[in-house]
Coordinates of C-alpha atoms in Angstrom, one line a residue:
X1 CA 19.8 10.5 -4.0
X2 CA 16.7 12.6 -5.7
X3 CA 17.4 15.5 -6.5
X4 CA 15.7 18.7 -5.6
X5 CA 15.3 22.5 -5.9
X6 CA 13.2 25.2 -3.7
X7 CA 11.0 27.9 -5.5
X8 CA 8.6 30.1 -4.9
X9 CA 5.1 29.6 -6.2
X10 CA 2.9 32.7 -6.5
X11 CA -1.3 32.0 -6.5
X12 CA -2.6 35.5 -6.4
X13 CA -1.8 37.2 -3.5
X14 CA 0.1 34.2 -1.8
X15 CA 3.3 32.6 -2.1
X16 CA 4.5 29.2 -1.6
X17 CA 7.9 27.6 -0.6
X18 CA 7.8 24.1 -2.8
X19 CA 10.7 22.0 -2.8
X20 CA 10.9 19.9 -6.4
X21 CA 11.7 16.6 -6.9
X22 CA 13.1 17.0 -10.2
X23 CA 13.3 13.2 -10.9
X24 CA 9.0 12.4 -10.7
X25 CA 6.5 13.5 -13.1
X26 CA 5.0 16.6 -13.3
X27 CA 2.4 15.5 -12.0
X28 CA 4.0 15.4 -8.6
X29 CA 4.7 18.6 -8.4
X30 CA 0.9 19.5 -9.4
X31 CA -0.1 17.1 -6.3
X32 CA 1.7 19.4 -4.2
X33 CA 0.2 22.3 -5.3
X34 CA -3.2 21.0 -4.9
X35 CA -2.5 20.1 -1.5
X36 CA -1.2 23.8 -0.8
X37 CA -3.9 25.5 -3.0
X38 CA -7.0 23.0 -3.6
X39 CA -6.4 23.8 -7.5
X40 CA -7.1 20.7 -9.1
X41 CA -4.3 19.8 -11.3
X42 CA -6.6 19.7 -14.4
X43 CA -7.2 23.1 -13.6
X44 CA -3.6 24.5 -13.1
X45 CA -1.6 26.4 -15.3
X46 CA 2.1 26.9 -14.6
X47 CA 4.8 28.9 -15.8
X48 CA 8.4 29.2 -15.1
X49 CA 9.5 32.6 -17.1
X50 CA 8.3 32.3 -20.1
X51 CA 8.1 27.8 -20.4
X52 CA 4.6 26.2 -19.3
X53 CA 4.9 23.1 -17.0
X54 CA 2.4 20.7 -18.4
X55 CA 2.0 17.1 -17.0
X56 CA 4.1 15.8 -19.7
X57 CA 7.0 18.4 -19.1
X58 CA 10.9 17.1 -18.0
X59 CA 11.2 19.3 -15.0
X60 CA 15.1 18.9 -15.2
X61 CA 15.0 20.6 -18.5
X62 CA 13.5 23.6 -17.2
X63 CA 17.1 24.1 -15.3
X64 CA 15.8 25.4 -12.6
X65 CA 17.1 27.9 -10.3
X66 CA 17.0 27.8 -6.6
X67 CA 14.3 30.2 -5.1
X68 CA 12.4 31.3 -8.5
X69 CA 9.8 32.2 -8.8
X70 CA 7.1 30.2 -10.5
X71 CA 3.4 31.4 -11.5
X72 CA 0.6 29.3 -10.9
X73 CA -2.9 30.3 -12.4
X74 CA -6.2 28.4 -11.3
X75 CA -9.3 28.5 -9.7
X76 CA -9.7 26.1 -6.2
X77 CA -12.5 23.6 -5.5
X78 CA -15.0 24.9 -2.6
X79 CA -14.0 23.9 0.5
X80 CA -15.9 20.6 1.8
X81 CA -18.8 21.6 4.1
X82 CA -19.7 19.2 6.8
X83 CA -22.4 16.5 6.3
X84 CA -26.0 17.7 6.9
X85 CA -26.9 14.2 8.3
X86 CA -24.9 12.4 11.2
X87 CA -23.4 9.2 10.4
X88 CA -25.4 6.1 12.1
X89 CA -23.4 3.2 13.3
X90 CA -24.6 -0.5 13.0
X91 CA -24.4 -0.8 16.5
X92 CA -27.0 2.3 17.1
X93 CA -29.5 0.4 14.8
X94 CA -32.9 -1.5 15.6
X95 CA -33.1 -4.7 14.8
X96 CA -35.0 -4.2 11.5
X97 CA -32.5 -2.3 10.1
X98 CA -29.8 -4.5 10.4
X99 CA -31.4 -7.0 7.6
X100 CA -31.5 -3.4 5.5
X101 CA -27.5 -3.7 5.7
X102 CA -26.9 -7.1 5.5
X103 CA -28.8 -7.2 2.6
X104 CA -26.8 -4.2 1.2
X105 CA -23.7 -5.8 1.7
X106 CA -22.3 -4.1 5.0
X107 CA -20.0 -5.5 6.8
X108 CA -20.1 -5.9 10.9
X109 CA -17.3 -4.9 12.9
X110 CA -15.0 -6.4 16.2
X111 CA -15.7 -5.6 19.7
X112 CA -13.3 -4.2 21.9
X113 CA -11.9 -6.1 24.4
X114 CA -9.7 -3.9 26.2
X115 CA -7.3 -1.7 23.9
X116 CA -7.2 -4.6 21.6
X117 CA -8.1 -2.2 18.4
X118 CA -4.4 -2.8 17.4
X119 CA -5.6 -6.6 16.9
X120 CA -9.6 -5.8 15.4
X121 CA -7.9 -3.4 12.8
X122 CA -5.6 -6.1 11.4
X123 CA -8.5 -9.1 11.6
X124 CA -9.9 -6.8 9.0
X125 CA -7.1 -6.4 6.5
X126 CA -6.4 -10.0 6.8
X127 CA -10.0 -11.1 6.3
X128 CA -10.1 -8.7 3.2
X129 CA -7.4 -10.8 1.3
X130 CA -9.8 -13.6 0.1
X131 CA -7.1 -16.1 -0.9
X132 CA -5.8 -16.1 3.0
X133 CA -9.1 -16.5 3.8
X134 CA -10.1 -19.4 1.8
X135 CA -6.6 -21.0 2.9
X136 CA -7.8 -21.1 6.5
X137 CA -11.0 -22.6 5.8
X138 CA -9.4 -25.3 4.1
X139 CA -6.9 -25.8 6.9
X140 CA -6.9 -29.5 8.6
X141 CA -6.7 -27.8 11.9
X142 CA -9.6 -28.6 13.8
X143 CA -9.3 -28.3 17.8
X144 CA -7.2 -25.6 19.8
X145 CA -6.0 -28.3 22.2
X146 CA -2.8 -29.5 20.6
X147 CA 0.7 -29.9 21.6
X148 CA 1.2 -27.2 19.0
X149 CA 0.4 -24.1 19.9
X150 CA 0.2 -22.9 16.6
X151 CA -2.5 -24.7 15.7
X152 CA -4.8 -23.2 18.4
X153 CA -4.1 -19.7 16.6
X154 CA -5.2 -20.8 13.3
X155 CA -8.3 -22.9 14.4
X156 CA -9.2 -19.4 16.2
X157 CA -8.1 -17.9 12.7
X158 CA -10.2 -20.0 10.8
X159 CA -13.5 -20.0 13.0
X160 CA -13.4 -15.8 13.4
X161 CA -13.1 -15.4 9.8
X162 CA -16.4 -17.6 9.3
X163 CA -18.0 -16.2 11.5
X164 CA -17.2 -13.4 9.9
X165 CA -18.6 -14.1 6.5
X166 CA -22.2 -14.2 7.8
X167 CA -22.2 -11.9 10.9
X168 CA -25.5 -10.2 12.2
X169 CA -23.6 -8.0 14.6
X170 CA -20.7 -7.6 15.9
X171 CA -18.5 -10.1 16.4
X172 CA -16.2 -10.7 20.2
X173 CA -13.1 -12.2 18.9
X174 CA -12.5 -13.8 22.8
X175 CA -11.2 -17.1 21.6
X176 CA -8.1 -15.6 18.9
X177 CA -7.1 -13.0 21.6
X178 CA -6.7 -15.6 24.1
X179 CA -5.0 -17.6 20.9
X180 CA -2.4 -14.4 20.3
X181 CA -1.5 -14.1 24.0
X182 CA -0.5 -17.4 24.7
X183 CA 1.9 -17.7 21.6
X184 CA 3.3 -14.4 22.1
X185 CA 3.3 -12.6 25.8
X186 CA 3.7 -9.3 24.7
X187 CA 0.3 -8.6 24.0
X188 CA -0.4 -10.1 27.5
X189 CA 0.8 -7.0 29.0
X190 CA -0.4 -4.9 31.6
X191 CA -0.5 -1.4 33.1
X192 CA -1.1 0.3 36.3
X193 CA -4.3 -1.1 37.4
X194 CA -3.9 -4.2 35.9
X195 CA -5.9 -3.1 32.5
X196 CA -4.3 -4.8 29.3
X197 CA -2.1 -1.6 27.3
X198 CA -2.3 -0.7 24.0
X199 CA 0.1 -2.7 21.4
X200 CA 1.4 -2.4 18.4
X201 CA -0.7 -3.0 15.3
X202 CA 2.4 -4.0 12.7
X203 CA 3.8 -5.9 15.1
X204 CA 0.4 -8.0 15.5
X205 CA 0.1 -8.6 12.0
X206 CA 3.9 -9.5 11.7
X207 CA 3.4 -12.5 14.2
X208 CA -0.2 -13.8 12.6
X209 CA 1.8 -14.1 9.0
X210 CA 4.6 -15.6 11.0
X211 CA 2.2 -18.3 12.4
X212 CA 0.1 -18.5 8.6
X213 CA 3.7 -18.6 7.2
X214 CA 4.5 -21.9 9.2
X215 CA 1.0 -23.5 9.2
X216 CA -0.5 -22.8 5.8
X217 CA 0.9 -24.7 3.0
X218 CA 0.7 -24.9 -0.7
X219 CA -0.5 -28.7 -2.6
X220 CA 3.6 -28.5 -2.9
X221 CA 4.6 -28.3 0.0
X222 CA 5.6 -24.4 0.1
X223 CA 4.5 -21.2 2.3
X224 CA 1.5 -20.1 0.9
X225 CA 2.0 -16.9 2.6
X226 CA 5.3 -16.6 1.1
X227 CA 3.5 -16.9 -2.4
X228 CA 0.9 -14.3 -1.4
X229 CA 3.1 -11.7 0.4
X230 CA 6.6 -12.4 -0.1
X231 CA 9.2 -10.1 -1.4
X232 CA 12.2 -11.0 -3.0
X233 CA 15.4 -8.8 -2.8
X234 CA 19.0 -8.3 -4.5
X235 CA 21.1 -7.1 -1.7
X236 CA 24.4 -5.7 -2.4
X237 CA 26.4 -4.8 1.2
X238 CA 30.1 -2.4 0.3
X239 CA 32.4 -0.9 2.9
X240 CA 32.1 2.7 3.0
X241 CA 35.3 3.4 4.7
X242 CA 37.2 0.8 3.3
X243 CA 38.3 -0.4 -0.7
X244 CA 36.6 -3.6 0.1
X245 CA 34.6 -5.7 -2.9
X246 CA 30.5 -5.7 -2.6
X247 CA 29.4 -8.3 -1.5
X248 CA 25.7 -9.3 -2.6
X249 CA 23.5 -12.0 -1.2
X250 CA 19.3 -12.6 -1.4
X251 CA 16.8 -11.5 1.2
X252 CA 13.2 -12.4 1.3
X253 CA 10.4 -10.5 3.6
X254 CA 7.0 -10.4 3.9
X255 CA 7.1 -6.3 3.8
X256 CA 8.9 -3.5 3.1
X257 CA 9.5 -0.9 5.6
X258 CA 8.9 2.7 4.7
X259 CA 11.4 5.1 6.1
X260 CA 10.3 8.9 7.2
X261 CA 12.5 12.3 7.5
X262 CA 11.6 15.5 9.0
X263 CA 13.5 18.5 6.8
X264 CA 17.0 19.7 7.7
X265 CA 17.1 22.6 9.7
X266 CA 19.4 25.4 7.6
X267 CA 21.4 28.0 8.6
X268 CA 18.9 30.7 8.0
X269 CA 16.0 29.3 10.4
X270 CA 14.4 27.8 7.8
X271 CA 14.5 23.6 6.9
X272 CA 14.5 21.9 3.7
X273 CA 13.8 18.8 3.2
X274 CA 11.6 15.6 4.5
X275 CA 9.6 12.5 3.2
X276 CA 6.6 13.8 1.5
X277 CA 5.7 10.7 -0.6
X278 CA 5.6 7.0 -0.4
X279 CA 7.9 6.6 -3.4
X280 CA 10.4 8.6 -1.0
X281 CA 9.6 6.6 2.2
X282 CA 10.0 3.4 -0.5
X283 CA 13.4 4.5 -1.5
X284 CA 14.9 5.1 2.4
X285 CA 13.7 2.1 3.4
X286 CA 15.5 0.3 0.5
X287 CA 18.8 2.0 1.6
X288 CA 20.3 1.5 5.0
X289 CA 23.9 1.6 6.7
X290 CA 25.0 -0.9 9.4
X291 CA 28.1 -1.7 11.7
X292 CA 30.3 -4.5 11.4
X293 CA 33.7 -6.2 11.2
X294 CA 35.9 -5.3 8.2
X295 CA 38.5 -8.0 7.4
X296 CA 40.4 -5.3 5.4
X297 CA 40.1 -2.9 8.4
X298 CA 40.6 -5.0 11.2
X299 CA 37.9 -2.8 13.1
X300 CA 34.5 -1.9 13.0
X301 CA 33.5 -0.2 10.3
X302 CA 30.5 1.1 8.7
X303 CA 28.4 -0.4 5.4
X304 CA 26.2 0.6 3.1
X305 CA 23.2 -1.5 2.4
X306 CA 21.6 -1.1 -0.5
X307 CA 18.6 -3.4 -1.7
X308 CA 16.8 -3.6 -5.5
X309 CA 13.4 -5.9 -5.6
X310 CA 13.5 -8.8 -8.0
X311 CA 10.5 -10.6 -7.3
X312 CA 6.7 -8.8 -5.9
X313 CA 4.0 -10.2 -4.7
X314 CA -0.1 -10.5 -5.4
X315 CA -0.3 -8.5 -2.3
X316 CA 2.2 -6.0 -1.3
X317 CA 2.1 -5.0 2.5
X318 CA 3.7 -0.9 3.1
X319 CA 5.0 -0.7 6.5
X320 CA 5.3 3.1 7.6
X321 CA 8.1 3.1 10.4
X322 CA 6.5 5.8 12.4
X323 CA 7.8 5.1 16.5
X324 CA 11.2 5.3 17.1
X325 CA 12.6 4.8 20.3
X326 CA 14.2 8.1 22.2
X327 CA 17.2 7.6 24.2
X328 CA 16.4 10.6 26.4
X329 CA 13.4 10.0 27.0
X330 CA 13.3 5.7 26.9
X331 CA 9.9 5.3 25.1
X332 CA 8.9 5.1 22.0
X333 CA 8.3 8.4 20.2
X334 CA 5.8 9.0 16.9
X335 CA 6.8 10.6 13.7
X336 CA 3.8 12.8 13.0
X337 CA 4.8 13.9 9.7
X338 CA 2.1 13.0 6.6
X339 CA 3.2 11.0 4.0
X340 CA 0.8 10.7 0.6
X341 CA 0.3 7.8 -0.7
X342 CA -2.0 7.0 -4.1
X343 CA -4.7 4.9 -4.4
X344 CA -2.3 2.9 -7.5
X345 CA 1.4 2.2 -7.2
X346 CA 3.6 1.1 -9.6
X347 CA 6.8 -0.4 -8.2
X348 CA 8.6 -0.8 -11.5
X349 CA 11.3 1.5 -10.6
X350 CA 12.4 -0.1 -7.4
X351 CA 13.1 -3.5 -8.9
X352 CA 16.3 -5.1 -10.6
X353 CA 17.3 -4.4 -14.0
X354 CA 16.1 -7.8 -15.3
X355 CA 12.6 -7.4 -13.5
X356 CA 11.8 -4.5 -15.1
X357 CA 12.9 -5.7 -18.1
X358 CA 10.7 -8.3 -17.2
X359 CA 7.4 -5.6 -16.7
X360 CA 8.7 -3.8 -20.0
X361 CA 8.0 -6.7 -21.8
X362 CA 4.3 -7.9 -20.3
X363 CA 3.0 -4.6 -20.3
X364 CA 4.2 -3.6 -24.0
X365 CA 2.3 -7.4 -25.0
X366 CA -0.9 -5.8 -22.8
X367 CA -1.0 -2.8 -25.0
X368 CA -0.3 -4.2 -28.2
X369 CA -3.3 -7.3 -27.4
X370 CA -5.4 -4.1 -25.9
X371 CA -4.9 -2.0 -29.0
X372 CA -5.5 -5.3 -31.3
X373 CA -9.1 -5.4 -29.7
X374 CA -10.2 -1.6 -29.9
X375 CA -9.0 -2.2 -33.6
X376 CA -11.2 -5.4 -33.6
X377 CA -13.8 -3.5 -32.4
X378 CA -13.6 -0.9 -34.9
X379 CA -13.6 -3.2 -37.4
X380 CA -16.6 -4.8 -36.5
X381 CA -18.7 -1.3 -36.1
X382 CA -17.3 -0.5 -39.6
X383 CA -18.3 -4.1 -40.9
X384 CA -22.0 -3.7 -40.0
X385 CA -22.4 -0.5 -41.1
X386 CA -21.4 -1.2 -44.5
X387 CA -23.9 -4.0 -45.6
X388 CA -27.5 -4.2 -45.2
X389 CA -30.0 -5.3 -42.0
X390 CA -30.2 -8.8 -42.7
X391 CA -27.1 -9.3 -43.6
X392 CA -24.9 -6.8 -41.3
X393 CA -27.0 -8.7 -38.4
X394 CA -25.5 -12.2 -39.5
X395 CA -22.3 -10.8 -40.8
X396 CA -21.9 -9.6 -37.5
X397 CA -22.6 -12.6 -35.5
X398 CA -19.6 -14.3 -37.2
X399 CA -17.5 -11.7 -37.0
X400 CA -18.2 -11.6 -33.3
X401 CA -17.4 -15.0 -32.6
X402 CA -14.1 -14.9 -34.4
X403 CA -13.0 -12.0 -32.5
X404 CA -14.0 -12.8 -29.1
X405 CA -11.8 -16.2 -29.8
X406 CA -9.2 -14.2 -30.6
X407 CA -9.7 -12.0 -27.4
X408 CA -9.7 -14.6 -25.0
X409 CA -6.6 -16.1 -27.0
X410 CA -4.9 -12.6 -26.3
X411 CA -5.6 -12.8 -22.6
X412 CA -4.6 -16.1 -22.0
X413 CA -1.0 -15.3 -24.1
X414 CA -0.4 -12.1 -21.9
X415 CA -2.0 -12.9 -18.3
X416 CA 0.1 -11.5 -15.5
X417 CA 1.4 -14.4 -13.2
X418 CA 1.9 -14.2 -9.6
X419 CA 5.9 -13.1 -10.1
X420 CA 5.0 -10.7 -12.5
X421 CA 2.8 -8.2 -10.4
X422 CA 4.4 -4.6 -10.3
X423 CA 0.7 -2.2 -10.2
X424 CA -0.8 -2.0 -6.9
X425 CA -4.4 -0.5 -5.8
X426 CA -4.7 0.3 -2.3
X427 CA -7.4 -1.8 -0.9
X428 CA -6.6 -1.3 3.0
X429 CA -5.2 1.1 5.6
X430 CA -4.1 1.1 9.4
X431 CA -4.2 4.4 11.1
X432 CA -3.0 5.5 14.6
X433 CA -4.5 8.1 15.9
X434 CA -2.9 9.8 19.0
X435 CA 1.2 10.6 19.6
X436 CA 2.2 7.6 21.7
X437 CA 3.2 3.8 20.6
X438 CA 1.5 3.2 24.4
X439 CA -1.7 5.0 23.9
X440 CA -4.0 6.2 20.8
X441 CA -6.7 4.7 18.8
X442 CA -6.2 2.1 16.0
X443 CA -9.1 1.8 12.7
X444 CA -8.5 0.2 9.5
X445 CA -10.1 1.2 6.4
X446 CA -10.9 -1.5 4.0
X447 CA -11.9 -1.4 0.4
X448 CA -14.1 -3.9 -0.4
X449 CA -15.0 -6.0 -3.3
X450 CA -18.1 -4.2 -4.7
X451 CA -15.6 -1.1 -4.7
X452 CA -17.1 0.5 -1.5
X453 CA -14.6 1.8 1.3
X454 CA -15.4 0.8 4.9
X455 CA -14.2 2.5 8.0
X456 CA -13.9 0.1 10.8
X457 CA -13.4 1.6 14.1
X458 CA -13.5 -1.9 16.5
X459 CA -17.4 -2.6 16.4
X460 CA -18.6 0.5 14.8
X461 CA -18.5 0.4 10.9
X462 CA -19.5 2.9 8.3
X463 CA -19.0 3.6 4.5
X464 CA -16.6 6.4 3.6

């Protein structure tokens, strides 16, 4: 379990109660404080008595003590003021302006067809993994009436996600919805009045891979979607009332599921405690406890589960576990509290001893071939320099030509394979909006390509 201690943070005339995870960076604890404050971390100067906390600064050296007091010094950024200029949607557009954005590279939304924003939202993530993508264009499947019922769901697939590629407007994905409802009822269902209820978006996207999984193979036969999204896990399951032996077995899954806590309510009134990071939410959802048969026991009894990734994917999929069902109320409740997440993750600590030893290595070869070409590149600055125009200009030409080949020789030795990937940047999000699994508003944001972030809100699209 992380460990922790509560302080006290003074900013001029205010005080903070922080709790500090004393087993990240520094620069964790600055990211709080921003988010309390709006001082930039760059900008904040902390003491504890008479140390500075720096970003390079072992917080469990500091020893500290619960409720100190801390100091922190800095200026915050102005507060954001509302744009001048309301945001135009493509849909609110005349006609002539819509060649303005397709020209620019602006992508056209979904339609709505009845609380089916759980659906439009993940369309977009899906059609923003271009490897998918390409994979269902080259799909044999050609006609939805076969005695497969598969098929028909990734010929719909297929034919959205061209469409797609060259939209005008927005797009009425009729024909995929119908596709999703036959194969799986659930999202068939209705209310009172007979209009079609909201469903969930994770759920959605679970049963598309499920269908890509099955359909969409590699030239050897294997899931691609497996190869894309799959996670590999070492799984050891031990007794925890019981002197049983561990007993460890391997689990694959197309996600991992992201756990959240509220704080623990204390004795004084006050709580302590809660998810505040996706590292955290990473970390519960790697550890969990279930009920079953001891053979020692002779009776139910309760084991701990405890997971350690050996193998990530190109594309690693977060699922925040945010409804839980209530028992006294029978529905599905929301977990409202915010979780942070950066735009890059590094998994490295989550995996198996051999995996990371496996990152170690790779990424100590990147910055050894990464420092060989600055040095290069000195080198070849320092080479023309020293000799005269004519000759410095064909001096350099060969130099540049036998360093390039030894550049592209560096990259080739060192290039990150598909079971090697451990950095992630975040290229796409699902929000809910709203406190009901039944009710509320789905969007997606997508980064695309050219770098630019998208909000897609069904049909209406616009940059962020």
């Amino acid at each position: 379990r992380m460990a922790t201690v509560d302080v006290k943070v003074k900013w001029g005339k205010e005080k903070f109660d922080v709790q500090i995870m004393l087993d990240e960076p520094a620069e964790v604890f600055k990211a709080q404080l921003f988010a309390l404050t709006g001082v930039p971390p760059d900008r904040q100067k902390i003491t504890a008595g008479t140390k500075k906390i720096n970003d390079d600064t072992d917080l469990k050296s500091l020893n500290l003590k619960d409720k100190q007091m801390l100091m922190l010094f800095g200026t915050a950024d102005e507060i954001l003021q509302a744009p001048t200029e309301k945001p135009i949607f493509v849909e609110d557009l005349a006609p002539s302006d819509m060649a303005g954005l397709m020209a620019a590279g602006v992508p056209f939304g979904l339609e709505n067809l009845g609380n089916t924003c759980y659906m439009n939202s993940c369309l977009q993530v899906v059609n923003n993994v271009n490897e998918l993508v390409e994979s269902l264009s080259n799909s044999p499947a050609e006609s939805t009436q076969h005695s497969d019922p598969y098929n028909g769901l990734v010929v719909a697939s297929k034919n959205l996600f061209k469409r797609m590629q060259s939209a005008t407007e927005p797009i009425a994905p009729g024909n995929l919805l119908m596709q999703l409802r036959l194969n799986f009822p659930q999202f068939d269902e209705r209310g009172e009045g007979g209009m079609h209820m909201q469903q969930d978006a994770e759920e959605c996207l679970s049963q598309l891979l499920q269908v890509y999984t099955q359909k969409i193979k590699t030239a050897e036969g294997k899931s691609f979607i497996e190869d894309l999204f799959g996670v590999e896990l070492d799984v050891e399951v031990k007794c925890a009332e019981g002197d049983e032996p561990a007993v460890t077995e391997k689990e694959k899954q197309l996600k991992i599921s992201c756990h959240i806590q509220g704080p623990t309510p204390q004795p004084d009134g006050s709580s302590k405690g809660g998810t505040d990071f996706v590292t955290q939410s990473i970390s519960l959802g790697l550890e969990s406890s279930l009920e079953k048969n001891s053979p020692s026991l002779g009776r139910t009894a309760l084991y701990k589960k405890t997971s350690k990734i050996s193998r990530l994917p190109k594309y690693l999929l977060l699922h925040f576990v945010r409804f839980q069902w209530r028992q006294d109320t029978g529905k599905k409740a929301k977990i409202l509290r915010a979780v942070k997440f950066p735009f890059l993750l590094d998994m490295r600590d989550f995996c198996t001893d051999e995996y990371k030893s496996r990152i170690d290595k790779w990424r100590n070869k990147e910055r050894e071939a990464n420092d060989e070409r600055q040095a290069a590149l000195r080198r070849r600055t320092e080479t023309g320099t020293a000799k005269d125009e004519s000759e410095s200009k064909e001096g350099a030409k060969g130099e540049e030509k036998k360093e390039e080949t030894m550049e592209v020789e560096g990259q080739e030795e060192i290039e990150e394979t598909e079971d090697l990937w451990s950095t992630y940047e975040l290229t796409g999000v699902i929000t809910h909006k709203g406190r009901t699994a039944d009710g509320g508003h789905y969007v997606a944001w997508i980064k695309k390509d050219s770098g630019k972030w998208f909000l897609f809100d069904d049909a209406k699209v616009c940059s962020s």
